[in-house]
XYZ file of C-alpha atoms in Angstrom:
572
model
C -20.263 30.603 17.680
C -22.669 28.343 19.567
C -21.513 24.748 19.906
C -24.120 22.076 19.085
C -25.505 20.523 22.239
C -24.494 16.882 22.865
C -27.129 14.293 22.030
C -27.413 11.039 24.009
C -26.220 8.069 21.906
C -29.624 6.432 21.879
C -31.490 9.439 20.489
C -32.367 9.720 16.808
C -30.624 12.508 14.945
C -32.120 13.563 11.609
C -30.021 14.281 8.566
C -31.172 17.873 8.732
C -29.928 18.066 12.327
C -26.482 16.788 11.352
C -26.279 19.147 8.410
C -27.258 22.034 10.667
C -24.571 21.054 13.179
C -21.834 21.157 10.555
C -23.064 24.528 9.336
C -23.140 25.966 12.876
C -19.625 24.609 13.433
C -18.411 26.593 10.446
C -17.301 23.465 8.572
C -19.924 23.670 5.810
C -21.755 26.433 4.030
C -25.540 26.306 4.008
C -25.540 25.630 0.261
C -23.055 22.742 0.589
C -24.991 21.206 3.480
C -28.263 21.380 1.564
C -26.665 19.850 -1.540
C -25.123 17.003 0.475
C -28.465 16.346 2.203
C -30.228 16.090 -1.160
C -27.527 13.807 -2.566
C -27.633 11.580 0.517
C -31.381 11.175 0.088
C -31.006 10.455 -3.633
C -28.268 7.857 -3.050
C -30.018 6.241 -0.079
C -27.086 6.782 2.298
C -26.551 8.740 5.485
C -25.493 12.382 5.526
C -22.116 11.428 7.046
C -21.442 8.839 4.325
C -22.181 11.447 1.656
C -20.033 14.038 3.450
C -17.100 11.612 3.741
C -17.346 10.644 0.071
C -17.439 14.285 -1.041
C -14.353 15.209 0.972
C -15.642 18.754 1.617
C -14.629 18.547 5.305
C -11.420 17.016 6.651
C -11.962 13.566 8.141
C -10.654 14.586 11.581
C -13.060 17.545 11.714
C -15.967 15.253 10.834
C -15.009 12.814 13.592
C -14.558 15.511 16.251
C -17.878 17.146 15.378
C -19.698 13.804 15.566
C -18.035 13.025 18.874
C -19.285 16.300 20.348
C -22.731 16.134 18.785
C -23.489 12.511 19.698
C -21.620 12.427 22.997
C -19.469 9.431 22.036
C -15.688 9.009 22.323
C -13.280 9.827 19.487
C -10.647 7.113 18.973
C -7.254 7.553 17.286
C -6.695 4.349 15.295
C -3.074 5.243 14.579
C -2.347 4.872 18.288
C -3.696 1.303 18.392
C -1.852 -1.943 17.718
C -3.994 -4.319 15.613
C -2.317 -7.314 17.258
C -3.645 -6.222 20.662
C -7.303 -6.000 19.589
C -9.711 -8.965 19.894
C -10.057 -10.848 16.616
C -12.843 -13.298 17.497
C -15.694 -11.023 18.589
C -16.989 -10.347 15.076
C -16.435 -11.883 11.637
C -13.455 -10.082 10.008
C -15.249 -10.219 6.655
C -18.174 -8.283 8.117
C -15.791 -5.764 9.673
C -14.140 -5.166 6.299
C -17.506 -4.860 4.570
C -18.869 -2.350 7.109
C -15.495 -0.573 7.627
C -15.603 -0.952 11.396
C -13.002 -1.930 14.002
C -13.982 -3.913 17.121
C -12.142 -2.396 20.093
C -13.338 -4.744 22.813
C -16.274 -6.036 24.826
C -17.493 -5.050 28.296
C -20.602 -6.062 30.207
C -21.989 -7.884 27.196
C -21.640 -4.870 24.862
C -19.251 -4.454 21.947
C -17.212 -1.275 21.632
C -16.882 -0.552 17.927
C -15.117 2.228 16.029
C -16.801 3.599 12.906
C -16.641 6.722 10.776
C -20.439 6.949 10.639
C -22.234 6.186 13.915
C -25.493 7.489 12.376
C -25.757 4.547 9.954
C -28.682 2.533 11.322
C -28.156 -0.340 8.861
C -24.599 -0.898 10.074
C -25.807 -0.894 13.678
C -28.482 -3.483 12.896
C -25.986 -5.757 11.093
C -23.504 -5.620 13.967
C -26.208 -6.330 16.547
C -27.545 -9.269 14.535
C -24.114 -10.783 13.920
C -22.869 -10.393 17.486
C -26.160 -10.809 19.364
C -24.899 -8.062 21.643
C -25.416 -4.388 22.292
C -23.122 -1.860 20.620
C -21.347 1.193 21.993
C -19.977 3.380 19.189
C -16.682 5.198 19.081
C -16.051 7.537 16.174
C -12.877 7.256 14.071
C -11.492 9.353 11.223
C -12.677 8.112 7.845
C -9.117 8.405 6.462
C -7.656 6.429 9.366
C -10.177 3.645 8.802
C -9.225 3.450 5.131
C -5.533 3.200 6.014
C -6.326 0.603 8.712
C -7.924 -1.748 6.176
C -5.286 -1.015 3.522
C -2.616 -2.090 6.011
C -4.647 -5.173 6.930
C -4.828 -6.126 3.245
C -1.061 -5.769 2.887
C -0.580 -8.048 5.898
C -2.578 -10.763 4.094
C -0.272 -13.457 2.664
C 0.649 -12.630 -0.914
C -0.697 -14.641 -3.809
C 1.838 -17.265 -4.879
C 1.103 -18.900 -8.252
C 3.621 -21.637 -7.462
C 1.379 -22.970 -4.669
C -1.138 -24.332 -7.185
C -0.641 -27.933 -8.185
C -2.246 -28.696 -11.554
C -1.024 -32.283 -11.642
C -4.509 -33.645 -10.963
C -6.040 -31.492 -13.704
C -6.934 -33.321 -16.886
C -4.870 -31.666 -19.665
C -7.639 -31.994 -22.243
C -9.488 -29.457 -24.293
C -12.177 -27.715 -22.232
C -14.410 -27.223 -25.258
C -16.418 -30.307 -24.339
C -17.451 -28.961 -20.957
C -21.121 -28.168 -20.532
C -22.161 -25.175 -18.465
C -23.195 -27.478 -15.621
C -19.860 -29.329 -15.696
C -17.809 -26.145 -15.824
C -19.768 -24.715 -12.921
C -19.312 -27.852 -10.820
C -15.510 -27.837 -10.539
C -15.281 -25.469 -7.561
C -12.811 -27.746 -5.794
C -10.413 -28.008 -8.729
C -7.038 -26.208 -8.884
C -8.138 -24.196 -11.929
C -10.976 -22.587 -10.002
C -8.862 -21.983 -6.912
C -6.228 -20.435 -9.165
C -8.794 -18.075 -10.747
C -10.127 -17.013 -7.358
C -6.579 -16.436 -6.105
C -5.684 -14.316 -9.129
C -8.781 -12.126 -8.821
C -8.368 -11.681 -5.068
C -4.722 -10.726 -5.532
C -5.701 -8.261 -8.283
C -8.204 -6.584 -5.963
C -5.699 -6.334 -3.124
C -3.115 -4.795 -5.447
C -5.727 -2.380 -6.822
C -5.285 -3.602 -10.379
C -7.676 -2.194 -12.962
C -7.451 -5.127 -15.407
C -6.427 -8.799 -15.422
C -5.131 -10.290 -18.699
C -5.189 -14.064 -19.383
C -3.025 -14.613 -22.476
C -2.449 -17.955 -24.285
C 0.573 -18.545 -26.534
C 1.831 -21.586 -28.414
C 4.006 -22.985 -25.627
C 3.137 -20.769 -22.664
C 0.353 -18.997 -20.811
C 0.709 -15.827 -18.800
C -1.375 -13.665 -16.450
C -0.750 -9.934 -16.209
C -2.168 -7.164 -13.989
C -2.508 -3.539 -15.032
C -1.546 -1.514 -11.967
C -1.348 2.287 -12.128
C -1.552 2.041 -15.903
C 1.391 -0.391 -16.260
C 1.115 -4.098 -17.156
C 3.015 -6.500 -14.882
C 3.407 -10.276 -15.235
C 2.219 -12.159 -12.157
C 1.878 -15.828 -13.153
C 2.733 -18.444 -15.795
C 0.361 -21.402 -15.288
C 0.677 -24.451 -17.573
C -0.788 -23.749 -21.025
C -3.075 -26.792 -20.994
C -5.411 -25.116 -18.466
C -6.310 -22.298 -20.890
C -9.564 -23.852 -22.123
C -10.801 -24.941 -18.706
C -9.965 -21.517 -17.300
C -11.765 -19.828 -20.199
C -14.806 -22.080 -19.690
C -14.950 -21.231 -16.007
C -14.761 -17.484 -16.657
C -17.420 -17.739 -19.376
C -19.822 -19.593 -17.092
C -19.405 -16.995 -14.363
C -20.018 -14.159 -16.841
C -22.916 -15.926 -18.615
C -21.187 -16.282 -21.969
C -21.431 -19.116 -24.499
C -18.666 -21.562 -23.534
C -18.964 -23.423 -26.849
C -18.375 -20.284 -28.959
C -14.675 -19.639 -29.525
C -14.730 -18.076 -32.975
C -15.993 -14.571 -32.176
C -15.380 -12.056 -29.371
C -17.824 -12.014 -26.477
C -18.556 -9.498 -23.723
C -20.105 -10.186 -20.345
C -20.140 -9.273 -16.671
C -19.754 -11.136 -13.425
C -20.039 -10.265 -9.763
C -17.783 -12.151 -7.381
C -17.556 -12.288 -3.600
C -13.877 -13.067 -3.147
C -13.712 -13.391 0.619
C -12.780 -9.760 1.246
C -16.193 -8.774 2.513
C -17.001 -7.005 -0.729
C -18.529 -7.913 -4.062
C -16.345 -7.113 -7.050
C -18.104 -6.182 -10.273
C -16.138 -7.374 -13.303
C -16.452 -6.676 -17.022
C -15.265 -9.619 -19.139
C -14.055 -9.541 -22.741
C -12.933 -12.564 -24.767
C -10.948 -12.431 -28.019
C -10.010 -15.386 -30.273
C -6.244 -15.488 -30.914
C -3.993 -17.943 -32.741
C -3.494 -20.178 -29.708
C -6.714 -19.767 -27.746
C -8.937 -17.106 -26.273
C -7.373 -14.103 -24.632
C -9.565 -12.899 -21.768
C -9.416 -9.496 -20.115
C -11.324 -8.886 -16.896
C -11.777 -5.269 -15.861
C -12.275 -4.826 -12.127
C -14.814 -2.089 -11.578
C -14.586 -0.110 -8.355
C -18.076 0.890 -7.259
C -16.507 3.679 -5.209
C -15.557 5.361 -8.470
C -19.186 6.282 -8.997
C -19.123 8.284 -5.759
C -16.089 10.292 -6.788
C -16.584 14.016 -6.837
C -14.825 16.523 -9.067
C -12.705 17.558 -6.061
C -10.984 14.150 -6.075
C -9.837 14.192 -9.704
C -6.728 16.352 -9.394
C -7.966 19.556 -11.031
C -6.267 22.809 -10.126
C -8.668 25.291 -8.514
C -9.220 27.405 -11.620
C -9.629 24.323 -13.828
C -12.162 22.805 -11.448
C -14.143 26.039 -11.341
C -14.303 26.179 -15.138
C -15.668 22.629 -15.228
C -18.201 23.262 -12.466
C -19.379 26.441 -14.177
C -19.907 24.503 -17.417
C -21.897 21.614 -15.913
C -24.041 24.061 -13.922
C -25.335 25.642 -17.153
C -28.810 24.561 -18.318
C -27.707 23.498 -21.803
C -24.653 22.949 -23.936
C -22.122 20.193 -24.604
C -19.166 19.324 -22.353
C -16.590 16.978 -23.862
C -13.900 15.003 -22.004
C -11.115 13.824 -24.297
C -8.044 11.630 -24.140
C -6.783 8.168 -25.132
C -8.178 4.894 -23.840
C -7.438 4.456 -20.140
C -7.044 8.164 -19.394
C -9.955 8.282 -16.925
C -12.549 9.962 -19.145
C -15.448 7.835 -17.887
C -14.503 8.467 -14.246
C -14.565 12.211 -14.924
C -18.025 11.933 -16.463
C -19.261 9.892 -13.488
C -17.872 12.543 -11.128
C -19.805 15.228 -12.987
C -22.974 13.124 -12.888
C -22.454 12.565 -9.154
C -22.422 16.352 -8.699
C -25.557 16.785 -10.867
C -27.507 13.803 -9.505
C -30.270 15.307 -7.375
C -33.974 14.373 -7.092
C -34.967 17.326 -9.279
C -32.802 16.335 -12.268
C -33.611 13.654 -14.862
C -30.331 12.089 -16.040
C -29.980 9.456 -18.765
C -26.793 7.796 -20.016
C -25.947 5.658 -23.044
C -22.803 3.586 -22.439
C -20.926 0.698 -24.044
C -21.210 -0.825 -21.524
C -22.260 0.878 -18.272
C -19.195 0.310 -16.088
C -20.611 1.460 -12.749
C -24.229 1.443 -11.638
C -25.327 4.912 -10.529
C -28.400 5.067 -8.251
C -30.822 7.704 -9.489
C -29.453 7.691 -13.058
C -31.187 5.976 -15.986
C -28.401 3.990 -17.642
C -28.680 2.204 -20.986
C -26.236 -0.285 -22.511
C -25.957 0.217 -26.258
C -26.397 -2.891 -28.380
C -25.535 -2.338 -32.023
C -26.611 -5.850 -33.027
C -30.100 -5.175 -31.698
C -30.212 -1.726 -33.289
C -29.695 0.171 -30.024
C -26.822 2.431 -31.018
C -25.694 5.610 -29.283
C -27.751 7.600 -31.792
C -30.864 5.447 -31.247
C -30.532 5.753 -27.464
C -30.163 9.529 -27.755
C -33.291 9.800 -29.885
C -35.219 7.783 -27.292
C -33.850 9.904 -24.430
C -35.164 13.091 -26.042
C -38.704 11.687 -25.778
C -38.288 11.040 -22.045
C -38.122 14.604 -20.688
C -34.371 14.622 -19.875
C -32.356 17.382 -18.217
C -28.869 15.857 -18.534
C -27.675 13.367 -21.145
C -24.424 11.439 -21.063
C -23.151 9.667 -24.181
C -20.304 7.245 -23.537
C -18.494 8.217 -26.741
C -19.166 10.229 -29.893
C -18.066 7.798 -32.608
C -19.828 8.966 -35.739
C -21.566 11.904 -37.368
C -25.078 10.658 -36.580
C -24.370 10.523 -32.830
C -22.574 13.880 -32.946
C -25.468 15.473 -34.846
C -28.165 14.291 -32.403
C -26.024 15.235 -29.370
C -25.463 18.681 -30.853
C -29.159 19.251 -31.449
C -29.901 18.141 -27.880
C -27.354 20.633 -26.543
C -28.944 23.371 -28.646
C -32.478 22.664 -27.439
C -32.209 23.003 -23.674
C -30.243 19.929 -22.544
C -26.847 19.528 -20.925
C -24.903 16.863 -22.843
C -21.761 15.172 -21.536
C -19.639 12.916 -23.724
C -16.126 11.741 -24.596
C -13.954 11.807 -27.678
C -10.562 10.311 -28.518
C -8.296 13.275 -29.267
C -4.851 14.390 -28.111
C -5.811 17.721 -26.561
C -8.686 20.178 -26.209
C -8.065 22.379 -29.310
C -7.766 19.399 -31.668
C -11.189 18.184 -30.493
C -12.881 21.037 -32.330
C -11.150 20.231 -35.606
C -11.884 16.511 -35.102
C -15.611 17.287 -34.884
C -15.350 19.295 -38.099
C -13.562 16.431 -39.835
C -16.342 14.074 -38.736
C -18.696 16.202 -40.844
C -20.237 18.555 -38.286
C -21.002 22.041 -39.533
C -18.836 24.739 -37.882
C -21.887 26.737 -36.742
C -23.281 23.648 -34.959
C -19.968 23.109 -33.149
C -19.701 26.781 -32.171
C -23.274 26.975 -30.874
C -23.259 23.747 -28.835
C -19.815 22.987 -27.338
C -19.220 25.057 -24.189
C -16.146 23.350 -22.694
C -13.560 20.685 -23.516
C -11.465 18.939 -20.848
C -8.501 16.912 -22.111
C -6.777 14.652 -19.608
C -4.124 12.043 -18.896
C -3.430 9.890 -15.842
C 0.106 10.149 -14.439
C 1.468 7.754 -11.856
C 1.631 9.367 -8.423
C 4.946 9.234 -6.562
C 4.859 7.196 -3.373
C 4.966 9.684 -0.513
C 6.732 7.132 1.703
C 9.824 6.615 -0.438
C 10.150 9.391 -3.032
C 13.557 11.082 -3.003
C 14.786 14.531 -4.144
C 16.515 14.590 -7.485
C 19.005 17.142 -8.789
C 18.400 18.022 -12.439
C 20.348 20.516 -14.570
C 18.571 23.816 -14.978
C 18.784 23.465 -18.753
C 16.977 20.103 -18.619
C 14.142 21.719 -16.684
C 14.047 24.553 -19.210
C 13.885 22.068 -22.070
C 10.967 20.299 -20.381
C 8.949 23.529 -20.306
C 9.732 25.253 -16.998
C 10.266 29.001 -17.334
C 12.552 31.170 -15.178
C 9.702 32.222 -12.880
C 8.950 28.580 -12.028
C 12.631 27.820 -11.373
C 12.803 30.144 -8.374
C 14.546 27.684 -6.025
C 11.493 27.194 -3.802
C 10.942 23.580 -4.840
C 12.759 20.513 -6.105
C 11.813 17.589 -8.336
C 11.454 14.080 -6.898
C 12.266 10.651 -8.295
C 10.691 7.226 -7.652
C 12.541 4.869 -5.316
C 10.357 1.874 -4.435
C 9.262 0.326 -1.138
C 6.862 -2.275 0.256
C 3.953 0.166 0.081
C 4.198 0.965 -3.650
C 4.974 -0.333 -7.131
C 8.370 0.794 -8.419
C 8.147 4.067 -6.531
C 4.595 4.940 -7.597
C 1.273 4.409 -5.854
C -1.978 5.435 -7.488
C -2.468 7.959 -10.256
C -3.327 11.623 -10.555
C -5.042 13.550 -13.330
C -3.319 15.993 -15.650
C -5.917 18.294 -17.206
C -6.366 20.906 -19.904
C -9.710 22.633 -19.380
C -10.689 24.935 -22.258
C -13.951 26.916 -22.181
C -15.199 27.817 -25.649
C -15.065 31.612 -25.542
C -16.484 34.048 -28.080
C -13.018 34.419 -29.617
C -12.644 30.645 -29.991
C -16.150 30.434 -31.500
C -15.074 32.958 -34.117
C -12.079 30.767 -34.976
C -14.370 27.727 -35.276
C -16.702 29.559 -37.645
C -13.681 30.660 -39.688
C -12.542 27.006 -39.813
C -9.137 27.874 -38.401
C -6.630 25.169 -37.412
C -6.127 23.525 -34.013
C -2.863 25.467 -33.702
C -4.701 28.791 -34.004
C -7.280 27.666 -31.439
C -4.520 26.511 -29.058
C -2.777 29.873 -29.402
C -5.999 31.732 -28.542
C -6.719 29.401 -25.601
C -3.227 30.025 -24.215
C -3.820 33.783 -24.475
C -6.980 33.275 -22.397
C -5.051 31.498 -19.643
C -5.699 27.856 -20.584
C -2.725 25.665 -19.677
C -1.604 22.881 -22.011
C -1.363 19.297 -20.788
C 2.422 19.656 -20.523
C 2.093 22.826 -18.416
C -0.488 21.157 -16.190
C 1.824 18.161 -15.735
C 4.785 20.397 -14.836
C 2.694 21.903 -12.040
C 2.218 18.385 -10.644
C 6.005 17.891 -10.820
C 6.535 21.151 -8.955
C 4.065 20.008 -6.284
C 6.030 16.765 -5.836
C 3.106 14.594 -6.942
C 4.740 12.901 -9.925
C 8.079 12.684 -11.689
C 9.290 14.700 -14.652
C 9.849 11.494 -16.643
C 6.200 10.538 -16.201
C 4.965 13.894 -17.495
C 7.405 13.870 -20.418
C 6.167 10.412 -21.452
C 2.493 11.412 -21.348
C 2.426 14.894 -22.880
C 3.750 16.817 -25.859
C 5.624 20.085 -25.467
């Protein structure tokens, strides 16, 4: 195999040249390289950024290939001590935003480590900020992520007790005007809100709950699916805090009688802008406010990152590659359905495909995708949006949720007339989804002729790899959980959570548990015969479809989660 010839650092390298280098190195197939090149163009990013986000090539292989191709050094960040590196050559906020590490300065030129030395915008920003030349070194994308994760953990923890509210006027905030509420940036209430949101981002919380009670007020974070109390500020700040949040999210601060929904975008000093979805709800003792922290990186997730087993992933990819039909993702609230849909759209999003989505609301902005927020009060329902989409020459339609017969009927007709339709439904597993559609009023022949695949899912907490410990369980207990004799062959052992400084109660992050059921001819016959979900589940099992419990047990066997977590999330 011919090695790609080194290119001087100053020379321009086209995306096609980089793609060709990875193909000639044997790291990418021609089809994968072409797809990544198209996606990079559609998303307005470099080929290396798209390749790193997709995860098709190991980060170390990407770095070594770039080092050879561009003729620049490859640096091992794990061998460096952050305390020994210069901290005053470039703004740390900019370094976090650009994901770069300044290694030093020599002869008026900065030496900077990056995972993507082909990113011209990053180069321009560094040059402008430092007023100096730049010599790149290439680092593993994974090592850079860990570098900044460790830096965030070294940041002093948020301490609610440090906030002194003694100079805050304990009066009702209802009288504040928008101008007044927006002008209290130096007040403890505002500093408290900023501290809470920054701490939530650093702890990778998905939601922040502000909850008023008669004699108390509490703040909770949802981390890895679990709610945890983090602060108990004095209850008299509830109205001023609510007013501040409403101003930032452009809500009516004088309206406390009805729920409101809004969005805000905050720069919290971490070098990144955090997009937040805000929901207010009147309760007996004030407004409860929930802020959902939306990770823009979620939109770049690919199907490979969702935890599917190989055969499950292939079934899903085969379904979304078909020209028409309906693919449904099901599960309870908070099970990651929307992320799965975004991952599918990310795979489908190319310049030659017209994609439209109707969401309530659109959680993540997807470049190249036409996204619509439904507004029932204005008459823009899911059904109305779908009808409008069908007049706009679509190829792929995504409906945030099928809630009623009208939406289901229009989505079905779209799937039957040459469109690929993706949507979600709240059901317990894949087989019960088909009976749920029938109970909504859909005709069996419409269900059988439109639905091509159903993916049910849950999110299980992932065991912390740094502190998990082996656990001895009686063989009978494993049998009762669902393991058969073939799985209990002595080649593996279950693990239990322990807990350390790097995790939350022995868990860090979450992993998907999936049941992916293609609608085969035999299952279509059962639908037309209006058979029960139990009959459909029995046929799916005969065709090799694993239940959610069986899928979860495979994750236990792989050491990714605990048996208790799977037992709590799935039915036998």
